[in-house]
Amino acid sequence: MTRDRSSLTERALQLIADGRLVVTLVDGEQVQATVRGTDTTHLVGYRRGGWYCDCQAARYNQRCTPLAAVQLVCRRPTREPLTASRMRAAQDEATATRNGRRTA
């Protein structure tokens, strides 16, 4: 088998262009995605502690194409400091949801 000589970024961009990357979850704590590879679908993402991928290359601490693709479309979640105004807004939203009203 001949190894493709294109760069990691080029291969990652090709995965995105081919529609083989599906981001399934993004929130303030984590990112999850599936990337359809040549032979299998890989689970890729970020959670506290760092980025991860279940592919063979990542098991040997090598930068892999599925992870590079996810990193091109998602940034690492950052925590914003909790301020009084953010806390009040979150409480108001929770109260409105509980009471059956949706907030904009």
mmCIF file of N, CA and C in Angstrom:
data_model
loop_
_atom_site.group_PDB
_atom_site.id
_atom_site.type_symbol
_atom_site.label_atom_id
_atom_site.label_comp_id
_atom_site.label_asym_id
_atom_site.label_seq_id
_atom_site.Cartn_x
_atom_site.Cartn_y
_atom_site.Cartn_z
ATOM 1 N N MET A 1 0.840 -1.183 0.000
ATOM 2 C CA MET A 1 0.000 0.000 0.000
ATOM 3 C C MET A 1 0.882 1.242 0.000
ATOM 4 N N THR A 2 0.579 2.186 -0.835
ATOM 5 C CA THR A 2 1.350 3.419 -0.928
ATOM 6 C C THR A 2 0.731 4.465 -0.010
ATOM 7 N N ARG A 3 1.569 5.099 0.789
ATOM 8 C CA ARG A 3 1.103 6.121 1.730
ATOM 9 C C ARG A 3 0.901 7.438 1.005
ATOM 10 N N ASP A 4 -0.234 8.059 1.237
ATOM 11 C CA ASP A 4 -0.542 9.363 0.669
ATOM 12 C C ASP A 4 0.436 10.386 1.221
ATOM 13 N N ARG A 5 1.049 11.166 0.359
ATOM 14 C CA ARG A 5 2.062 12.130 0.769
ATOM 15 C C ARG A 5 1.494 13.499 1.141
ATOM 16 N N SER A 6 0.193 13.668 1.062
ATOM 17 C CA SER A 6 -0.383 14.964 1.409
ATOM 18 C C SER A 6 -0.209 15.228 2.906
ATOM 19 N N SER A 7 -0.239 16.476 3.264
ATOM 20 C CA SER A 7 -0.025 16.845 4.664
ATOM 21 C C SER A 7 -1.225 16.439 5.518
ATOM 22 N N LEU A 8 -1.000 16.386 6.808
ATOM 23 C CA LEU A 8 -2.055 16.054 7.750
ATOM 24 C C LEU A 8 -3.223 17.023 7.607
ATOM 25 N N THR A 9 -2.927 18.300 7.478
ATOM 26 C CA THR A 9 -3.983 19.302 7.337
ATOM 27 C C THR A 9 -4.764 19.100 6.037
ATOM 28 N N GLU A 10 -4.077 18.775 4.959
ATOM 29 C CA GLU A 10 -4.771 18.537 3.693
ATOM 30 C C GLU A 10 -5.700 17.330 3.802
ATOM 31 N N ARG A 11 -5.243 16.270 4.463
ATOM 32 C CA ARG A 11 -6.087 15.084 4.631
ATOM 33 C C ARG A 11 -7.279 15.400 5.533
ATOM 34 N N ALA A 12 -7.052 16.200 6.576
ATOM 35 C CA ALA A 12 -8.144 16.593 7.470
ATOM 36 C C ALA A 12 -9.171 17.435 6.718
ATOM 37 N N LEU A 13 -8.718 18.357 5.912
ATOM 38 C CA LEU A 13 -9.632 19.179 5.118
ATOM 39 C C LEU A 13 -10.426 18.325 4.133
ATOM 40 N N GLN A 14 -9.804 17.283 3.599
ATOM 41 C CA GLN A 14 -10.512 16.396 2.681
ATOM 42 C C GLN A 14 -11.613 15.625 3.400
ATOM 43 N N LEU A 15 -11.357 15.187 4.648
ATOM 44 C CA LEU A 15 -12.406 14.525 5.437
ATOM 45 C C LEU A 15 -13.613 15.448 5.613
ATOM 46 N N ILE A 16 -13.330 16.713 5.902
ATOM 47 C CA ILE A 16 -14.399 17.699 6.089
ATOM 48 C C ILE A 16 -15.151 17.913 4.772
ATOM 49 N N ALA A 17 -14.403 18.105 3.684
ATOM 50 C CA ALA A 17 -15.021 18.355 2.379
ATOM 51 C C ALA A 17 -15.876 17.178 1.916
ATOM 52 N N ASP A 18 -15.467 15.960 2.269
ATOM 53 C CA ASP A 18 -16.209 14.765 1.878
ATOM 54 C C ASP A 18 -17.414 14.498 2.773
ATOM 55 N N GLY A 19 -17.619 15.327 3.802
ATOM 56 C CA GLY A 19 -18.753 15.142 4.693
ATOM 57 C C GLY A 19 -18.585 13.970 5.643
ATOM 58 N N ARG A 20 -17.348 13.603 5.943
ATOM 59 C CA ARG A 20 -17.093 12.444 6.786
ATOM 60 C C ARG A 20 -16.916 12.814 8.252
ATOM 61 N N LEU A 21 -17.033 14.084 8.584
ATOM 62 C CA LEU A 21 -16.945 14.564 9.964
ATOM 63 C C LEU A 21 -18.332 15.020 10.415
ATOM 64 N N VAL A 22 -18.798 14.481 11.533
ATOM 65 C CA VAL A 22 -20.080 14.889 12.100
ATOM 66 C C VAL A 22 -19.843 15.254 13.561
ATOM 67 N N VAL A 23 -20.020 16.523 13.894
ATOM 68 C CA VAL A 23 -19.903 16.965 15.279
ATOM 69 C C VAL A 23 -21.228 16.648 15.960
ATOM 70 N N THR A 24 -21.173 15.848 17.033
ATOM 71 C CA THR A 24 -22.399 15.372 17.669
ATOM 72 C C THR A 24 -22.728 16.096 18.965
ATOM 73 N N LEU A 25 -21.742 16.737 19.590
ATOM 74 C CA LEU A 25 -21.988 17.426 20.857
ATOM 75 C C LEU A 25 -20.973 18.537 21.060
ATOM 76 N N VAL A 26 -21.472 19.706 21.415
ATOM 77 C CA VAL A 26 -20.615 20.823 21.808
ATOM 78 C C VAL A 26 -21.286 21.491 22.982
ATOM 79 N N ASP A 27 -20.594 21.586 24.103
ATOM 80 C CA ASP A 27 -21.097 22.355 25.237
ATOM 81 C C ASP A 27 -19.905 22.993 25.939
ATOM 82 N N GLY A 28 -20.127 23.585 27.072
ATOM 83 C CA GLY A 28 -19.059 24.289 27.770
ATOM 84 C C GLY A 28 -17.973 23.398 28.328
ATOM 85 N N GLU A 29 -18.188 22.102 28.333
ATOM 86 C CA GLU A 29 -17.237 21.166 28.927
ATOM 87 C C GLU A 29 -16.568 20.248 27.921
ATOM 88 N N GLN A 30 -17.258 19.948 26.825
ATOM 89 C CA GLN A 30 -16.719 18.930 25.933
ATOM 90 C C GLN A 30 -17.164 19.117 24.490
ATOM 91 N N VAL A 31 -16.445 18.423 23.607
ATOM 92 C CA VAL A 31 -16.767 18.354 22.190
ATOM 93 C C VAL A 31 -16.714 16.880 21.823
ATOM 94 N N GLN A 32 -17.686 16.401 21.058
ATOM 95 C CA GLN A 32 -17.660 15.025 20.562
ATOM 96 C C GLN A 32 -17.995 15.026 19.083
ATOM 97 N N ALA A 33 -17.333 14.144 18.358
ATOM 98 C CA ALA A 33 -17.581 14.029 16.921
ATOM 99 C C ALA A 33 -17.296 12.604 16.475
ATOM 100 N N THR A 34 -17.867 12.253 15.343
ATOM 101 C CA THR A 34 -17.511 10.996 14.689
ATOM 102 C C THR A 34 -16.884 11.345 13.350
ATOM 103 N N VAL A 35 -15.853 10.598 13.003
ATOM 104 C CA VAL A 35 -15.160 10.804 11.737
ATOM 105 C C VAL A 35 -15.108 9.450 11.032
ATOM 106 N N ARG A 36 -15.690 9.401 9.849
ATOM 107 C CA ARG A 36 -15.700 8.162 9.082
ATOM 108 C C ARG A 36 -14.376 8.038 8.348
ATOM 109 N N GLY A 37 -13.593 7.070 8.760
ATOM 110 C CA GLY A 37 -12.292 6.826 8.144
ATOM 111 C C GLY A 37 -12.416 5.862 6.981
ATOM 112 N N THR A 38 -11.284 5.335 6.547
ATOM 113 C CA THR A 38 -11.262 4.397 5.431
ATOM 114 C C THR A 38 -11.959 3.093 5.785
ATOM 115 N N ASP A 39 -11.637 2.561 6.972
ATOM 116 C CA ASP A 39 -12.172 1.259 7.365
ATOM 117 C C ASP A 39 -13.168 1.306 8.509
ATOM 118 N N THR A 40 -13.155 2.362 9.297
ATOM 119 C CA THR A 40 -13.993 2.409 10.488
ATOM 120 C C THR A 40 -14.368 3.847 10.818
ATOM 121 N N THR A 41 -15.299 4.004 11.733
ATOM 122 C CA THR A 41 -15.688 5.331 12.208
ATOM 123 C C THR A 41 -15.019 5.569 13.556
ATOM 124 N N HIS A 42 -14.395 6.724 13.695
ATOM 125 C CA HIS A 42 -13.640 7.048 14.907
ATOM 126 C C HIS A 42 -14.415 8.020 15.782
ATOM 127 N N LEU A 43 -14.293 7.839 17.085
ATOM 128 C CA LEU A 43 -14.859 8.756 18.063
ATOM 129 C C LEU A 43 -13.752 9.723 18.463
ATOM 130 N N VAL A 44 -14.010 11.005 18.271
ATOM 131 C CA VAL A 44 -13.006 12.036 18.481
ATOM 132 C C VAL A 44 -13.621 13.142 19.316
ATOM 133 N N GLY A 45 -12.816 13.834 20.121
ATOM 134 C CA GLY A 45 -13.367 14.954 20.863
ATOM 135 C C GLY A 45 -12.422 15.563 21.855
ATOM 136 N N TYR A 46 -13.012 16.356 22.734
ATOM 137 C CA TYR A 46 -12.284 17.030 23.799
ATOM 138 C C TYR A 46 -13.105 16.898 25.071
ATOM 139 N N ARG A 47 -12.440 16.593 26.146
ATOM 140 C CA ARG A 47 -13.059 16.652 27.466
ATOM 141 C C ARG A 47 -11.963 17.140 28.403
ATOM 142 N N ARG A 48 -12.355 17.470 29.612
ATOM 143 C CA ARG A 48 -11.351 17.965 30.554
ATOM 144 C C ARG A 48 -10.104 17.097 30.491
ATOM 145 N N GLY A 49 -8.996 17.707 30.316
ATOM 146 C CA GLY A 49 -7.762 16.944 30.233
ATOM 147 C C GLY A 49 -7.183 16.879 28.839
ATOM 148 N N GLY A 50 -7.987 17.108 27.827
ATOM 149 C CA GLY A 50 -7.412 17.165 26.497
ATOM 150 C C GLY A 50 -8.226 16.519 25.397
ATOM 151 N N TRP A 51 -7.644 16.559 24.213
ATOM 152 C CA TRP A 51 -8.251 15.996 23.018
ATOM 153 C C TRP A 51 -8.028 14.495 23.009
ATOM 154 N N TYR A 52 -8.937 13.752 22.366
ATOM 155 C CA TYR A 52 -8.775 12.301 22.263
ATOM 156 C C TYR A 52 -9.307 11.808 20.918
ATOM 157 N N CYS A 53 -8.810 10.648 20.522
ATOM 158 C CA CYS A 53 -9.292 9.947 19.335
ATOM 159 C C CYS A 53 -9.055 8.461 19.581
ATOM 160 N N ASP A 54 -9.953 7.634 19.092
ATOM 161 C CA ASP A 54 -9.802 6.194 19.312
ATOM 162 C C ASP A 54 -9.081 5.475 18.167
ATOM 163 N N CYS A 55 -8.442 6.225 17.267
ATOM 164 C CA CYS A 55 -7.753 5.593 16.146
ATOM 165 C C CYS A 55 -6.395 5.028 16.574
ATOM 166 N N GLN A 56 -5.821 4.227 15.713
ATOM 167 C CA GLN A 56 -4.546 3.555 16.001
ATOM 168 C C GLN A 56 -3.407 4.556 16.201
ATOM 169 N N ALA A 57 -3.336 5.588 15.379
ATOM 170 C CA ALA A 57 -2.248 6.567 15.489
ATOM 171 C C ALA A 57 -2.284 7.269 16.841
ATOM 172 N N ALA A 58 -3.477 7.641 17.289
ATOM 173 C CA ALA A 58 -3.603 8.349 18.566
ATOM 174 C C ALA A 58 -3.181 7.459 19.735
ATOM 175 N N ARG A 59 -3.368 6.163 19.610
ATOM 176 C CA ARG A 59 -2.940 5.249 20.677
ATOM 177 C C ARG A 59 -1.442 5.296 20.890
ATOM 178 N N TYR A 60 -0.716 5.663 19.844
ATOM 179 C CA TYR A 60 0.748 5.769 19.934
ATOM 180 C C TYR A 60 1.193 7.229 20.049
ATOM 181 N N ASN A 61 0.268 8.077 20.511
ATOM 182 C CA ASN A 61 0.541 9.505 20.738
ATOM 183 C C ASN A 61 1.021 10.231 19.487
ATOM 184 N N GLN A 62 0.501 9.831 18.343
ATOM 185 C CA GLN A 62 0.797 10.525 17.102
ATOM 186 C C GLN A 62 -0.396 11.395 16.736
ATOM 187 N N ARG A 63 -0.143 12.505 16.111
ATOM 188 C CA ARG A 63 -1.231 13.370 15.657
ATOM 189 C C ARG A 63 -1.932 12.678 14.504
ATOM 190 N N CYS A 64 -3.240 12.576 14.583
ATOM 191 C CA CYS A 64 -3.988 11.811 13.585
ATOM 192 C C CYS A 64 -4.901 12.719 12.763
ATOM 193 N N THR A 65 -5.286 12.215 11.613
ATOM 194 C CA THR A 65 -6.146 12.960 10.700
ATOM 195 C C THR A 65 -7.537 13.217 11.277
ATOM 196 N N PRO A 66 -8.201 12.227 11.904
ATOM 197 C CA PRO A 66 -9.525 12.511 12.462
ATOM 198 C C PRO A 66 -9.501 13.637 13.500
ATOM 199 N N LEU A 67 -8.501 13.618 14.363
ATOM 200 C CA LEU A 67 -8.395 14.665 15.385
ATOM 201 C C LEU A 67 -8.096 16.016 14.750
ATOM 202 N N ALA A 68 -7.222 16.032 13.761
ATOM 203 C CA ALA A 68 -6.906 17.291 13.069
ATOM 204 C C ALA A 68 -8.156 17.888 12.425
ATOM 205 N N ALA A 69 -9.018 17.033 11.863
ATOM 206 C CA ALA A 69 -10.255 17.524 11.232
ATOM 207 C C ALA A 69 -11.166 18.175 12.261
ATOM 208 N N VAL A 70 -11.334 17.533 13.410
ATOM 209 C CA VAL A 70 -12.198 18.098 14.456
ATOM 210 C C VAL A 70 -11.615 19.407 14.976
ATOM 211 N N GLN A 71 -10.304 19.456 15.150
ATOM 212 C CA GLN A 71 -9.674 20.677 15.649
ATOM 213 C C GLN A 71 -9.778 21.827 14.658
ATOM 214 N N LEU A 72 -9.935 21.524 13.382
ATOM 215 C CA LEU A 72 -10.115 22.587 12.390
ATOM 216 C C LEU A 72 -11.490 23.245 12.490
ATOM 217 N N VAL A 73 -12.490 22.506 12.960
ATOM 218 C CA VAL A 73 -13.848 23.061 13.003
ATOM 219 C C VAL A 73 -14.319 23.411 14.413
ATOM 220 N N CYS A 74 -13.618 22.967 15.440
ATOM 221 C CA CYS A 74 -14.022 23.236 16.822
ATOM 222 C C CYS A 74 -12.829 23.772 17.603
ATOM 223 N N ARG A 75 -13.090 24.676 18.494
ATOM 224 C CA ARG A 75 -12.017 25.056 19.385
ATOM 225 C C ARG A 75 -12.263 24.454 20.745
ATOM 226 N N ARG A 76 -11.213 24.361 21.502
ATOM 227 C CA ARG A 76 -11.295 23.780 22.832
ATOM 228 C C ARG A 76 -12.239 24.617 23.677
ATOM 229 N N PRO A 77 -13.165 23.977 24.384
ATOM 230 C CA PRO A 77 -14.082 24.744 25.237
ATOM 231 C C PRO A 77 -13.305 25.516 26.306
ATOM 232 N N THR A 78 -13.762 26.708 26.570
ATOM 233 C CA THR A 78 -13.136 27.508 27.631
ATOM 234 C C THR A 78 -14.190 27.835 28.672
ATOM 235 N N ARG A 79 -13.761 27.868 29.887
ATOM 236 C CA ARG A 79 -14.683 28.231 30.966
ATOM 237 C C ARG A 79 -14.631 29.731 31.180
ATOM 238 N N GLU A 80 -15.803 30.315 31.235
ATOM 239 C CA GLU A 80 -15.891 31.732 31.546
ATOM 240 C C GLU A 80 -16.128 31.858 33.043
ATOM 241 N N PRO A 81 -15.517 32.855 33.662
ATOM 242 C CA PRO A 81 -15.761 33.022 35.092
ATOM 243 C C PRO A 81 -17.237 33.322 35.351
ATOM 244 N N LEU A 82 -17.753 32.761 36.418
ATOM 245 C CA LEU A 82 -19.153 32.968 36.767
ATOM 246 C C LEU A 82 -19.301 34.319 37.452
ATOM 247 N N THR A 83 -20.088 35.179 36.832
ATOM 248 C CA THR A 83 -20.353 36.492 37.405
ATOM 249 C C THR A 83 -21.793 36.509 37.917
ATOM 250 N N ALA A 84 -22.094 37.499 38.710
ATOM 251 C CA ALA A 84 -23.441 37.624 39.260
ATOM 252 C C ALA A 84 -24.480 37.762 38.146
ATOM 253 N N SER A 85 -24.159 38.524 37.133
ATOM 254 C CA SER A 85 -25.128 38.720 36.042
ATOM 255 C C SER A 85 -25.341 37.426 35.251
ATOM 256 N N ARG A 86 -24.276 36.649 35.017
ATOM 257 C CA ARG A 86 -24.431 35.363 34.320
ATOM 258 C C ARG A 86 -25.234 34.386 35.170
ATOM 259 N N MET A 87 -25.005 34.401 36.480
ATOM 260 C CA MET A 87 -25.740 33.511 37.378
ATOM 261 C C MET A 87 -27.225 33.863 37.370
ATOM 262 N N ARG A 88 -27.542 35.148 37.432
ATOM 263 C CA ARG A 88 -28.927 35.605 37.418
ATOM 264 C C ARG A 88 -29.590 35.221 36.090
ATOM 265 N N ALA A 89 -28.893 35.396 34.978
ATOM 266 C CA ALA A 89 -29.448 35.044 33.669
ATOM 267 C C ALA A 89 -29.722 33.543 33.586
ATOM 268 N N ALA A 90 -28.820 32.726 34.103
ATOM 269 C CA ALA A 90 -29.023 31.270 34.101
ATOM 270 C C ALA A 90 -30.206 30.883 34.981
ATOM 271 N N GLN A 91 -30.345 31.536 36.115
ATOM 272 C CA GLN A 91 -31.477 31.250 36.996
ATOM 273 C C GLN A 91 -32.792 31.652 36.347
ATOM 274 N N ASP A 92 -32.811 32.822 35.701
ATOM 275 C CA ASP A 92 -34.017 33.282 35.012
ATOM 276 C C ASP A 92 -34.409 32.328 33.885
ATOM 277 N N GLU A 93 -33.416 31.851 33.134
ATOM 278 C CA GLU A 93 -33.691 30.919 32.045
ATOM 279 C C GLU A 93 -34.237 29.598 32.596
ATOM 280 N N ALA A 94 -33.661 29.102 33.673
ATOM 281 C CA ALA A 94 -34.135 27.855 34.283
ATOM 282 C C ALA A 94 -35.559 28.008 34.803
ATOM 283 N N THR A 95 -35.856 29.145 35.409
ATOM 284 C CA THR A 95 -37.202 29.389 35.923
ATOM 285 C C THR A 95 -38.210 29.447 34.779
ATOM 286 N N ALA A 96 -37.852 30.141 33.708
ATOM 287 C CA ALA A 96 -38.751 30.256 32.559
ATOM 288 C C ALA A 96 -38.987 28.887 31.928
ATOM 289 N N THR A 97 -37.956 28.078 31.821
ATOM 290 C CA THR A 97 -38.091 26.737 31.258
ATOM 291 C C THR A 97 -38.986 25.876 32.140
ATOM 292 N N ARG A 98 -38.771 25.950 33.420
ATOM 293 C CA ARG A 98 -39.580 25.181 34.374
ATOM 294 C C ARG A 98 -41.044 25.567 34.304
ATOM 295 N N ASN A 99 -41.316 26.838 34.064
ATOM 296 C CA ASN A 99 -42.688 27.344 34.000
ATOM 297 C C ASN A 99 -43.305 27.202 32.601
ATOM 298 N N GLY A 100 -42.583 26.553 31.679
ATOM 299 C CA GLY A 100 -43.125 26.291 30.351
ATOM 300 C C GLY A 100 -42.964 27.425 29.375
ATOM 301 N N ARG A 101 -42.209 28.430 29.741
ATOM 302 C CA ARG A 101 -41.949 29.536 28.807
ATOM 303 C C ARG A 101 -40.552 29.347 28.238
ATOM 304 N N ARG A 102 -40.423 29.688 26.990
ATOM 305 C CA ARG A 102 -39.108 29.637 26.361
ATOM 306 C C ARG A 102 -38.501 31.023 26.354
ATOM 307 N N THR A 103 -37.188 31.067 26.516
ATOM 308 C CA THR A 103 -36.506 32.353 26.452
ATOM 309 C C THR A 103 -35.832 32.511 25.107
ATOM 310 N N ALA A 104 -35.630 33.730 24.690
ATOM 311 C CA ALA A 104 -35.021 33.976 23.377
ATOM 312 C C ALA A 104 -33.541 33.942 23.459
#
